[in-house]
Amino acid sequence: AQNRLLIKHGKVVNEDEITEDDIYIEDGVIKQLGRNLIIPGGTRVIDARGKYVLPGGIDPHTHFEFEFMGAKSVDDFYQGTKAAVAGGTTMIIDFVMPKKGESLIDAFYEWRQKGDDKVCCDYALHVGLTHWNEQVKKEMEALCKEHGVNSFKVFMAYNFMLNDAELYSAFDTCQKLGAIAQVHAENGSIIAKNVEKLLAKGVTGPEGHELSRPEEVEAEAVNRACIIAKQVDCPLYIVHVMSKSAGLALKQACERGTRVYGETLVAALATDGSHYKHECFHHSAGHVLSPPLRPDPTTPQFLMNLLAQDALQVTGSDNCTFNKAQKELGKEDFSKIPNGVNGVEDRMSVIWEKGVQTGIIDPCRFVAITSSNAAKIFNIFPQKGCIAVGSDADIVIWDPSRTRTISAATHHQAVDFNIFEGMECHGVPEYVIVNGRVCVDEGQLRAVEGHGRYVDTPVFAPYVYDPERVADLKPVKNGTHDDSLPEHFQNKVQIEE
Ligand code: DUC
Ligand code: ZN
Ligand code: ZN
Ligand code: ZN
């Protein structure tokens, strides 16, 4: 066999434990795990002494080459996944975004066409529901049964938002298919009125962005989405939880027995809304994303604490990058600034810095929130998200003692701005192994266009708790892992039609 690799002497970190195993990889898969392995001659050996060996990061939220608000995001599937790999992420999940009225299946194939030949690492796709009718319902079923899709995103804001009755039907359809519903939770009707009012008052700059969509407008939508999902017992995933209020609304819904997961963004964990007051337009507009960064400077640590408590489970980037020139579309009107920021490359280092380096989370929890939980929720665990015999060889050898300083001048993304500019991070990927191939080698990036594959995300069985397939997320309390299942996963009764 070709492509053999042995990783020796590292501290192997999974979400539940750290072991001192060596790892033998052949043809892209982990074949042996343990000490004193017997391996074929001619195998390359990587010494990981003093380093952590982590499951490659999974970024479940990117928008590569996305036409949005009159612009097209500049990181495509090549540049975007190359940057991901450079930072220790070995799989991304992007969003198919059908034009209003467009067939979901057609849009799905458009995205496959953008991705398949370009991706440097494996990828999967969520599908956005930008309108609602019977045709959409039929196509959702086909996407689940024939195209490896198990997640659909609905919007409560933007001009493709669904109303409450449509959300109810969309969630109900997801529930019956065994899919998970994702929601962009902001009250779009309130935002539209606020924008009108602010512009009329002469507030046209980026500072108007957060003012038009304050955190209670996010929290209201989180709460409403949770209530609607609970009516039809649909598992729900709130994307980009950006504020304290939204995080608390989600936590309370969970305590009421709603089956809901929360994702927050690396942007929200490491920066804040003070940037919207920056005098330089390219700087403030460069931080515009929705939901916005919050003016309350205690927000980033609060969200990290929610991750530590398992009140949030996942971190993504929402990487949707626009150059300075594109952001100028909103020079006269903040509501026209293309929404989106970087993060796919820096997510792992920034979260290590803000979470592990500060002592809020341990390396196991870091693995859970950057990789394992996304793999479980989107039903690709243990192929992805862990280091185990039989799993894909997506592995990062992580040096916690080295640091790097983030800059647009040195990053691998196509975009000309970086919201983490100047941030010094402990935790540097020294080797990144993607499907058994060494794609960062002693810190040198050797990503290969087209090396990645499309990964099917199979649906779950609706209503049934299936220990083989349903995510059994383990809550972490003060660094000790509680193996009991969260209540919302305890036996659901099968209801036959
Ligand atoms: N928010 C962003 O900032 N960009 C892409 C889409 C979204 O919801
Ligand atoms: Zn969104
Ligand atoms: Zn500036
Ligand atoms: Zn997004």
Short mmCIF file of C-alpha atoms and ligand atoms in Angstrom, two decimals:
data_model
loop_
_atom_site.label_atom_id
_atom_site.label_comp_id
_atom_site.label_asym_id
_atom_site.label_seq_id
_atom_site.Cartn_x
_atom_site.Cartn_y
_atom_site.Cartn_z
CA ALA A 1 0.00 0.00 0.00
CA GLN A 2 1.11 3.56 -0.63
CA ASN A 3 0.62 6.54 1.57
CA ARG A 4 1.62 5.02 4.93
CA LEU A 5 2.19 7.20 7.92
CA LEU A 6 3.05 6.65 11.59
CA ILE A 7 2.54 9.42 14.15
CA LYS A 8 4.55 8.68 17.28
CA HIS A 9 4.82 10.01 20.84
CA GLY A 10 2.01 12.56 20.66
CA LYS A 11 -0.80 13.24 23.10
CA VAL A 12 -3.87 12.02 21.22
CA VAL A 13 -6.88 14.15 22.13
CA ASN A 14 -10.42 12.96 21.58
CA GLU A 15 -13.49 14.71 23.01
CA ASP A 16 -13.59 12.24 25.93
CA GLU A 17 -9.96 11.47 26.74
CA ILE A 18 -6.28 12.03 26.06
CA THR A 19 -4.12 8.97 25.38
CA GLU A 20 -0.49 8.40 24.50
CA ASP A 21 -1.14 6.21 21.48
CA ASP A 22 0.80 6.05 18.26
CA ILE A 23 -1.32 6.23 15.11
CA TYR A 24 -0.79 4.16 11.98
CA ILE A 25 -2.45 5.43 8.79
CA GLU A 26 -2.81 3.65 5.48
CA ASP A 27 -4.66 4.83 2.38
CA GLY A 28 -6.39 7.69 4.12
CA VAL A 29 -7.76 5.71 7.05
CA ILE A 30 -6.58 5.15 10.64
CA LYS A 31 -5.63 1.47 10.74
CA GLN A 32 -3.98 1.02 14.14
CA LEU A 33 -3.86 2.87 17.42
CA GLY A 34 -1.65 1.90 20.36
CA ARG A 35 1.92 1.46 21.55
CA ASN A 36 4.66 -0.62 19.93
CA LEU A 37 2.70 -1.10 16.73
CA ILE A 38 4.02 -3.48 14.12
CA ILE A 39 4.08 -1.62 10.86
CA PRO A 40 5.39 -2.22 7.33
CA GLY A 41 8.86 -0.98 6.40
CA GLY A 42 9.14 2.23 4.41
CA THR A 43 6.45 3.97 6.43
CA ARG A 44 7.01 7.67 7.03
CA VAL A 45 7.31 8.46 10.74
CA ILE A 46 6.30 11.82 12.22
CA ASP A 47 7.50 12.54 15.74
CA ALA A 48 4.78 14.36 17.68
CA ARG A 49 6.60 14.46 21.03
CA GLY A 50 5.39 17.38 23.15
CA LYS A 51 2.51 18.06 20.75
CA TYR A 52 -1.19 17.39 20.76
CA VAL A 53 -2.66 15.18 18.05
CA LEU A 54 -6.21 16.34 17.32
CA PRO A 55 -9.04 15.32 15.02
CA GLY A 56 -8.97 17.81 12.14
CA GLY A 57 -11.31 20.75 12.60
CA ILE A 58 -14.75 20.68 11.03
CA ASP A 59 -16.12 24.10 10.10
CA PRO A 60 -19.86 23.56 9.65
CA HIS A 61 -20.55 27.08 8.37
CA THR A 62 -18.97 28.59 5.27
CA HIS A 63 -20.21 30.56 2.26
CA PHE A 64 -17.64 30.11 -0.50
CA GLU A 65 -18.22 31.82 -3.85
CA PHE A 66 -21.61 33.06 -2.69
CA GLU A 67 -23.54 35.77 -4.57
CA PHE A 68 -25.07 37.86 -1.86
CA MET A 69 -26.16 41.49 -1.49
CA GLY A 70 -24.89 42.43 -4.92
CA ALA A 71 -21.43 40.91 -4.51
CA LYS A 72 -19.75 37.50 -4.75
CA SER A 73 -17.70 36.29 -1.78
CA VAL A 74 -14.04 36.13 -2.81
CA ASP A 75 -12.95 32.89 -1.14
CA ASP A 76 -13.98 30.12 -3.51
CA PHE A 77 -13.86 26.40 -2.76
CA TYR A 78 -10.16 26.25 -3.62
CA GLN A 79 -8.89 29.32 -1.73
CA GLY A 80 -11.35 28.73 1.10
CA THR A 81 -10.48 25.08 1.72
CA LYS A 82 -6.77 25.75 1.21
CA ALA A 83 -6.96 28.37 3.96
CA ALA A 84 -9.01 25.95 6.09
CA VAL A 85 -6.29 23.30 5.81
CA ALA A 86 -3.56 25.85 6.57
CA GLY A 87 -5.32 26.53 9.87
CA GLY A 88 -6.02 22.90 10.87
CA THR A 89 -9.54 22.47 9.51
CA THR A 90 -9.95 19.33 7.41
CA MET A 91 -13.63 19.49 6.52
CA ILE A 92 -16.10 22.27 5.83
CA ILE A 93 -19.86 22.34 5.34
CA ASP A 94 -21.10 25.05 2.99
CA PHE A 95 -24.63 26.30 2.32
CA VAL A 96 -26.40 25.72 -0.96
CA MET A 97 -28.41 28.92 -1.42
CA PRO A 98 -31.12 28.60 -4.07
CA LYS A 99 -32.26 31.83 -5.67
CA LYS A 100 -35.81 32.69 -4.64
CA GLY A 101 -38.03 30.29 -6.61
CA GLU A 102 -35.12 28.19 -7.94
CA SER A 103 -35.22 24.40 -7.73
CA LEU A 104 -33.30 23.11 -4.69
CA ILE A 105 -31.89 20.24 -6.70
CA ASP A 106 -30.59 22.56 -9.43
CA ALA A 107 -28.99 24.77 -6.80
CA PHE A 108 -27.49 21.70 -5.13
CA TYR A 109 -25.81 20.71 -8.42
CA GLU A 110 -24.54 24.26 -8.92
CA TRP A 111 -22.83 24.01 -5.55
CA ARG A 112 -21.39 20.57 -6.35
CA GLN A 113 -20.01 22.08 -9.54
CA LYS A 114 -18.38 24.90 -7.61
CA GLY A 115 -16.95 22.51 -5.03
CA ASP A 116 -16.14 19.06 -6.40
CA ASP A 117 -13.01 19.78 -8.44
CA LYS A 118 -11.71 22.54 -6.23
CA VAL A 119 -11.87 21.38 -2.62
CA CYS A 120 -8.58 20.70 -0.85
CA CYS A 121 -10.43 18.87 1.94
CA ASP A 122 -13.68 16.95 2.29
CA TYR A 123 -16.92 18.89 2.30
CA ALA A 124 -20.65 18.48 2.75
CA LEU A 125 -23.59 20.75 2.04
CA HIS A 126 -26.52 22.20 3.95
CA VAL A 127 -29.39 23.46 1.81
CA GLY A 128 -31.08 26.84 2.37
CA LEU A 129 -34.86 27.11 2.07
CA THR A 130 -35.23 30.57 0.57
CA HIS A 131 -38.93 30.16 -0.22
CA TRP A 132 -41.62 27.72 0.79
CA ASN A 133 -44.11 25.64 -1.24
CA GLU A 134 -45.05 22.02 -2.04
CA GLN A 135 -42.24 21.73 -4.61
CA VAL A 136 -39.67 22.62 -1.94
CA LYS A 137 -41.08 19.90 0.29
CA LYS A 138 -40.71 17.29 -2.44
CA GLU A 139 -37.19 18.39 -3.24
CA MET A 140 -36.19 18.20 0.43
CA GLU A 141 -37.18 14.56 0.41
CA ALA A 142 -35.13 13.89 -2.74
CA LEU A 143 -32.12 15.68 -1.28
CA CYS A 144 -32.29 13.52 1.85
CA LYS A 145 -32.89 10.24 0.04
CA GLU A 146 -30.61 10.67 -2.97
CA HIS A 147 -28.08 13.42 -2.34
CA GLY A 148 -26.72 12.94 1.16
CA VAL A 149 -28.28 16.08 2.65
CA ASN A 150 -29.61 16.03 6.22
CA SER A 151 -29.76 19.71 7.15
CA PHE A 152 -31.87 22.62 5.89
CA LYS A 153 -31.42 26.25 6.82
CA VAL A 154 -34.29 28.69 7.11
CA PHE A 155 -34.05 32.44 7.54
CA MET A 156 -36.08 34.68 9.84
CA ALA A 157 -34.45 37.76 8.28
CA TYR A 158 -33.40 38.95 4.78
CA ASN A 159 -35.72 39.20 1.79
CA PHE A 160 -35.94 35.41 1.65
CA MET A 161 -37.22 35.00 5.21
CA LEU A 162 -40.06 32.58 5.97
CA ASN A 163 -43.05 33.53 8.12
CA ASP A 164 -44.01 31.55 11.24
CA ALA A 165 -46.46 29.28 9.42
CA GLU A 166 -43.81 28.48 6.81
CA LEU A 167 -41.24 27.83 9.52
CA TYR A 168 -43.69 25.44 11.15
CA SER A 169 -44.15 23.53 7.88
CA ALA A 170 -40.42 23.52 7.13
CA PHE A 171 -39.60 22.19 10.62
CA ASP A 172 -42.38 19.61 10.37
CA THR A 173 -40.97 18.42 7.03
CA CYS A 174 -37.47 18.15 8.49
CA GLN A 175 -38.82 16.18 11.43
CA LYS A 176 -40.58 13.67 9.18
CA LEU A 177 -37.48 13.23 7.03
CA GLY A 178 -35.10 12.78 9.97
CA ALA A 179 -33.27 15.96 8.98
CA ILE A 180 -32.16 18.78 11.23
CA ALA A 181 -33.46 22.33 10.79
CA GLN A 182 -30.98 25.18 10.99
CA VAL A 183 -32.15 28.68 11.57
CA HIS A 184 -30.78 32.18 11.01
CA ALA A 185 -32.51 33.77 13.98
CA GLU A 186 -33.13 37.50 13.69
CA ASN A 187 -36.49 39.25 13.45
CA GLY A 188 -36.36 40.57 9.88
CA SER A 189 -39.52 42.69 10.17
CA ILE A 190 -38.20 44.65 13.14
CA ILE A 191 -34.82 45.10 11.43
CA ALA A 192 -36.47 46.54 8.28
CA LYS A 193 -38.35 49.13 10.35
CA ASN A 194 -35.22 50.05 12.34
CA VAL A 195 -33.18 50.49 9.15
CA GLU A 196 -35.82 52.84 7.73
CA LYS A 197 -35.83 54.91 10.91
CA LEU A 198 -32.04 55.12 11.23
CA LEU A 199 -31.52 56.14 7.60
CA ALA A 200 -34.24 58.80 7.93
CA LYS A 201 -32.37 60.18 10.95
CA GLY A 202 -29.20 60.38 8.86
CA VAL A 203 -27.43 57.39 10.43
CA THR A 204 -25.93 55.89 7.26
CA GLY A 205 -22.51 54.56 8.41
CA PRO A 206 -21.59 51.05 9.66
CA GLU A 207 -22.46 52.06 13.23
CA GLY A 208 -26.09 51.80 12.11
CA HIS A 209 -25.68 48.09 11.42
CA GLU A 210 -25.74 46.91 15.04
CA LEU A 211 -28.23 49.62 16.06
CA SER A 212 -30.70 48.25 13.50
CA ARG A 213 -30.42 44.66 14.75
CA PRO A 214 -29.74 44.76 18.52
CA GLU A 215 -29.39 41.60 20.54
CA GLU A 216 -32.96 41.29 21.78
CA VAL A 217 -34.01 41.15 18.11
CA GLU A 218 -31.76 38.11 17.81
CA ALA A 219 -32.97 36.60 21.11
CA GLU A 220 -36.65 37.00 20.17
CA ALA A 221 -36.08 35.02 16.98
CA VAL A 222 -34.10 32.30 18.80
CA ASN A 223 -36.94 31.94 21.28
CA ARG A 224 -39.61 31.88 18.56
CA ALA A 225 -37.71 29.33 16.45
CA CYS A 226 -37.35 27.07 19.49
CA ILE A 227 -41.05 27.31 20.31
CA ILE A 228 -42.08 26.52 16.73
CA ALA A 229 -39.66 23.58 16.46
CA LYS A 230 -40.92 22.14 19.73
CA GLN A 231 -44.50 22.05 18.41
CA VAL A 232 -43.43 19.53 15.78
CA ASP A 233 -40.57 17.92 17.77
CA CYS A 234 -38.03 18.88 15.14
CA PRO A 235 -34.37 18.96 16.20
CA LEU A 236 -33.11 22.49 15.75
CA TYR A 237 -29.67 24.01 15.23
CA ILE A 238 -29.30 27.74 15.79
CA VAL A 239 -26.49 29.01 13.57
CA HIS A 240 -24.31 31.93 14.63
CA VAL A 241 -25.47 32.69 18.18
CA MET A 242 -23.87 36.12 18.56
CA SER A 243 -25.12 37.61 21.82
CA LYS A 244 -25.63 36.94 25.50
CA SER A 245 -29.41 37.33 25.15
CA ALA A 246 -29.58 34.84 22.28
CA GLY A 247 -27.38 32.37 24.16
CA LEU A 248 -29.62 32.60 27.21
CA ALA A 249 -32.80 32.23 25.13
CA LEU A 250 -31.35 29.06 23.66
CA LYS A 251 -30.29 27.72 27.05
CA GLN A 252 -33.76 28.30 28.47
CA ALA A 253 -35.42 26.57 25.51
CA CYS A 254 -33.10 23.61 26.05
CA GLU A 255 -34.06 23.48 29.73
CA ARG A 256 -37.72 23.38 28.68
CA GLY A 257 -36.96 20.22 26.71
CA THR A 258 -36.49 21.63 23.21
CA ARG A 259 -34.11 19.55 21.11
CA VAL A 260 -31.83 22.41 20.16
CA TYR A 261 -28.13 22.90 19.49
CA GLY A 262 -26.24 26.16 19.33
CA GLU A 263 -23.37 27.23 17.15
CA THR A 264 -21.38 30.36 17.82
CA LEU A 265 -18.79 32.00 15.59
CA VAL A 266 -15.09 32.50 16.08
CA ALA A 267 -15.76 36.18 15.25
CA ALA A 268 -18.07 36.45 18.26
CA LEU A 269 -15.54 34.73 20.55
CA ALA A 270 -12.66 37.02 19.72
CA THR A 271 -13.87 40.46 18.73
CA ASP A 272 -16.77 42.83 19.44
CA GLY A 273 -18.98 45.63 18.17
CA SER A 274 -16.60 48.42 19.17
CA HIS A 275 -15.20 48.08 15.63
CA TYR A 276 -18.39 49.54 14.15
CA LYS A 277 -17.38 52.88 15.69
CA HIS A 278 -13.97 52.85 13.99
CA GLU A 279 -13.59 56.01 11.90
CA CYS A 280 -12.18 54.19 8.88
CA PHE A 281 -15.01 52.83 6.69
CA HIS A 282 -13.08 49.80 5.41
CA HIS A 283 -12.30 48.80 8.97
CA SER A 284 -15.81 49.12 10.38
CA ALA A 285 -17.50 47.73 7.25
CA GLY A 286 -14.98 44.88 7.33
CA HIS A 287 -16.59 43.71 10.58
CA VAL A 288 -20.17 43.81 9.27
CA LEU A 289 -21.85 40.44 9.45
CA SER A 290 -25.30 39.36 10.59
CA PRO A 291 -26.18 38.93 13.33
CA PRO A 292 -23.67 41.65 14.27
CA LEU A 293 -20.86 41.71 16.79
CA ARG A 294 -22.13 43.16 20.05
CA PRO A 295 -21.12 46.40 21.82
CA ASP A 296 -21.07 44.63 25.22
CA PRO A 297 -17.36 43.78 25.59
CA THR A 298 -18.10 40.87 27.95
CA THR A 299 -19.94 39.00 25.16
CA PRO A 300 -16.98 36.95 23.82
CA GLN A 301 -16.13 35.45 27.21
CA PHE A 302 -19.78 34.85 28.01
CA LEU A 303 -20.17 32.82 24.80
CA MET A 304 -16.98 30.87 25.58
CA ASN A 305 -18.44 30.05 29.00
CA LEU A 306 -21.63 28.78 27.34
CA LEU A 307 -19.46 26.51 25.19
CA ALA A 308 -17.68 25.28 28.32
CA GLN A 309 -21.03 24.46 29.97
CA ASP A 310 -22.40 22.67 26.90
CA ALA A 311 -25.11 25.34 26.56
CA LEU A 312 -23.52 25.85 23.12
CA GLN A 313 -21.98 22.90 21.31
CA VAL A 314 -20.41 24.01 18.04
CA THR A 315 -18.15 26.71 16.61
CA GLY A 316 -18.12 27.79 12.99
CA SER A 317 -16.70 30.67 11.02
CA ASP A 318 -19.59 31.80 8.76
CA ASN A 319 -16.69 32.59 6.42
CA CYS A 320 -18.26 34.87 3.79
CA THR A 321 -15.54 37.23 2.67
CA PHE A 322 -15.88 40.46 0.74
CA ASN A 323 -13.00 42.72 -0.24
CA LYS A 324 -12.81 46.35 0.85
CA ALA A 325 -13.95 47.47 -2.61
CA GLN A 326 -17.05 45.25 -2.37
CA LYS A 327 -17.89 46.54 1.11
CA GLU A 328 -18.06 50.01 -0.47
CA LEU A 329 -21.43 49.05 -1.95
CA GLY A 330 -22.69 50.24 1.43
CA LYS A 331 -20.69 53.46 1.61
CA GLU A 332 -23.85 55.61 1.66
CA ASP A 333 -26.15 53.11 3.39
CA PHE A 334 -25.00 50.59 6.02
CA SER A 335 -27.84 48.22 5.11
CA LYS A 336 -26.18 47.67 1.70
CA ILE A 337 -22.77 46.61 3.05
CA PRO A 338 -22.32 42.99 1.95
CA ASN A 339 -22.57 40.94 5.17
CA GLY A 340 -19.73 38.63 6.04
CA VAL A 341 -16.29 38.14 7.57
CA ASN A 342 -13.33 35.74 7.44
CA GLY A 343 -12.57 32.95 9.93
CA VAL A 344 -12.18 29.61 8.16
CA GLU A 345 -8.39 29.76 8.46
CA ASP A 346 -8.06 31.25 11.93
CA ARG A 347 -10.89 29.50 13.80
CA MET A 348 -8.76 26.77 15.39
CA SER A 349 -5.93 29.04 16.60
CA VAL A 350 -8.24 31.79 17.82
CA ILE A 351 -10.45 29.40 19.79
CA TRP A 352 -7.37 27.71 21.27
CA GLU A 353 -6.13 31.14 22.35
CA LYS A 354 -9.45 32.38 23.77
CA GLY A 355 -10.57 29.04 25.20
CA VAL A 356 -7.69 26.73 26.11
CA GLN A 357 -4.91 29.25 26.66
CA THR A 358 -7.20 31.20 29.05
CA GLY A 359 -8.14 27.99 30.92
CA ILE A 360 -11.89 28.20 30.20
CA ILE A 361 -11.93 24.90 28.31
CA ASP A 362 -9.59 21.90 28.21
CA PRO A 363 -8.16 20.30 25.05
CA CYS A 364 -10.92 17.64 25.05
CA ARG A 365 -13.65 20.27 25.03
CA PHE A 366 -11.71 22.12 22.32
CA VAL A 367 -11.96 18.98 20.16
CA ALA A 368 -15.67 18.66 20.95
CA ILE A 369 -16.56 22.22 19.91
CA THR A 370 -14.28 22.43 16.87
CA SER A 371 -14.86 18.94 15.45
CA SER A 372 -16.66 16.07 17.25
CA ASN A 373 -19.97 17.77 17.99
CA ALA A 374 -20.42 18.97 14.41
CA ALA A 375 -19.63 15.43 13.21
CA LYS A 376 -22.25 13.99 15.57
CA ILE A 377 -24.97 16.52 14.83
CA PHE A 378 -24.54 16.13 11.07
CA ASN A 379 -24.27 12.36 11.42
CA ILE A 380 -20.77 11.69 10.10
CA PHE A 381 -19.30 10.57 13.44
CA PRO A 382 -17.08 8.52 13.87
CA GLN A 383 -15.92 8.69 10.23
CA LYS A 384 -15.10 12.30 11.09
CA GLY A 385 -14.55 14.09 14.38
CA CYS A 386 -12.43 11.54 16.22
CA ILE A 387 -9.17 9.65 16.17
CA ALA A 388 -10.17 5.98 16.16
CA VAL A 389 -9.46 2.85 14.14
CA GLY A 390 -11.54 3.07 10.96
CA SER A 391 -11.92 6.85 11.02
CA ASP A 392 -10.73 9.04 8.16
CA ALA A 393 -7.15 10.17 8.70
CA ASP A 394 -7.99 13.85 9.18
CA ILE A 395 -5.48 14.81 11.84
CA VAL A 396 -3.74 17.90 13.13
CA ILE A 397 -0.47 17.87 15.02
CA TRP A 398 -0.80 20.93 17.17
CA ASP A 399 2.05 22.78 18.82
CA PRO A 400 0.66 24.63 21.87
CA SER A 401 3.99 26.24 22.66
CA ARG A 402 4.40 28.14 19.41
CA THR A 403 2.55 31.31 18.54
CA ARG A 404 1.57 33.05 15.35
CA THR A 405 0.32 36.55 14.65
CA ILE A 406 -2.68 36.81 12.37
CA SER A 407 -2.55 39.21 9.45
CA ALA A 408 -4.21 39.74 6.08
CA ALA A 409 -0.67 40.13 4.76
CA THR A 410 0.18 36.51 5.52
CA HIS A 411 -3.14 34.64 5.56
CA HIS A 412 -4.04 32.17 2.79
CA GLN A 413 -7.52 33.51 2.12
CA ALA A 414 -8.36 35.52 -0.98
CA VAL A 415 -9.83 38.41 1.01
CA ASP A 416 -7.86 41.65 1.62
CA PHE A 417 -8.97 42.15 5.24
CA ASN A 418 -8.80 40.10 8.44
CA ILE A 419 -10.97 40.82 11.49
CA PHE A 420 -8.31 39.20 13.73
CA GLU A 421 -5.49 41.42 12.41
CA GLY A 422 -2.60 41.58 14.88
CA MET A 423 -3.93 38.91 17.25
CA GLU A 424 -1.20 36.68 18.65
CA CYS A 425 -2.35 33.08 19.11
CA HIS A 426 -0.78 30.16 20.91
CA GLY A 427 -1.45 26.92 19.09
CA VAL A 428 -0.07 26.39 15.62
CA PRO A 429 -0.73 23.45 13.31
CA GLU A 430 2.63 21.93 12.52
CA TYR A 431 1.25 19.06 10.43
CA VAL A 432 -2.21 18.81 8.92
CA ILE A 433 -3.15 15.43 7.49
CA VAL A 434 -6.12 15.38 5.14
CA ASN A 435 -7.42 11.94 4.18
CA GLY A 436 -3.99 10.51 4.96
CA ARG A 437 -2.02 13.06 2.94
CA VAL A 438 0.32 15.48 4.70
CA CYS A 439 -1.04 18.86 3.53
CA VAL A 440 0.77 21.00 6.08
CA ASP A 441 4.25 19.58 6.53
CA GLU A 442 6.45 21.10 9.26
CA GLY A 443 4.37 24.24 8.90
CA GLN A 444 4.61 24.34 5.10
CA LEU A 445 1.29 24.38 3.26
CA ARG A 446 1.00 21.76 0.51
CA ALA A 447 -2.71 21.75 -0.15
CA VAL A 448 -3.89 19.95 -3.29
CA GLU A 449 -6.78 21.27 -5.35
CA GLY A 450 -9.41 18.54 -5.80
CA HIS A 451 -7.99 16.29 -3.06
CA GLY A 452 -11.22 16.56 -1.05
CA ARG A 453 -14.45 14.64 -1.64
CA TYR A 454 -18.12 15.32 -1.16
CA VAL A 455 -19.29 13.55 2.00
CA ASP A 456 -22.87 12.31 2.39
CA THR A 457 -24.62 13.29 5.61
CA PRO A 458 -27.30 10.61 6.14
CA VAL A 459 -30.59 11.46 7.82
CA PHE A 460 -31.49 10.23 11.28
CA ALA A 461 -34.45 8.00 12.02
CA PRO A 462 -37.25 10.37 13.07
CA TYR A 463 -38.46 10.02 16.69
CA VAL A 464 -36.29 7.06 17.52
CA TYR A 465 -33.30 7.31 19.80
CA ASP A 466 -30.68 5.23 18.04
CA PRO A 467 -27.41 4.96 20.00
CA GLU A 468 -25.54 4.04 16.82
CA ARG A 469 -26.52 7.18 15.01
CA VAL A 470 -27.96 9.87 17.24
CA ALA A 471 -25.47 12.32 18.68
CA ASP A 472 -24.81 11.53 22.34
CA LEU A 473 -23.28 14.83 23.29
CA LYS A 474 -21.46 14.70 26.56
CA PRO A 475 -21.89 17.69 28.83
CA VAL A 476 -18.73 18.96 30.43
CA LYS A 477 -18.79 20.39 33.92
CA ASN A 478 -15.54 21.75 35.31
CA GLY A 479 -13.44 19.55 33.09
CA THR A 480 -15.12 16.29 34.09
CA HIS A 481 -17.23 14.53 31.55
CA ASP A 482 -20.70 13.41 32.45
CA ASP A 483 -21.61 10.38 30.38
CA SER A 484 -25.36 10.60 30.85
CA LEU A 485 -27.37 11.59 27.81
CA PRO A 486 -28.96 14.99 27.65
CA GLU A 487 -32.63 14.65 28.48
CA HIS A 488 -33.79 15.52 24.99
CA PHE A 489 -32.13 12.37 23.66
CA GLN A 490 -33.71 9.98 26.12
CA ASN A 491 -35.97 7.50 24.51
CA LYS A 492 -38.38 9.05 22.10
CA VAL A 493 -41.41 6.89 21.47
CA GLN A 494 -41.86 5.76 17.92
CA ILE A 495 -45.12 7.05 16.54
CA GLU A 496 -46.30 5.01 13.60
CA GLU A 497 -48.37 6.64 10.88
N1 DUC B 1 -24.68 36.46 7.54
C1 DUC B 1 -23.56 36.96 7.07
O1 DUC B 1 -22.96 37.82 7.72
N2 DUC B 1 -23.11 36.54 5.88
C2 DUC B 1 -23.70 35.51 5.14
C3 DUC B 1 -25.07 35.20 5.50
C4 DUC B 1 -25.45 35.59 6.87
O2 DUC B 1 -26.45 35.16 7.36
ZN ZN B 2 -27.09 33.24 8.64
ZN ZN B 3 -8.65 50.95 8.97
ZN ZN B 4 -23.94 32.03 7.26
#
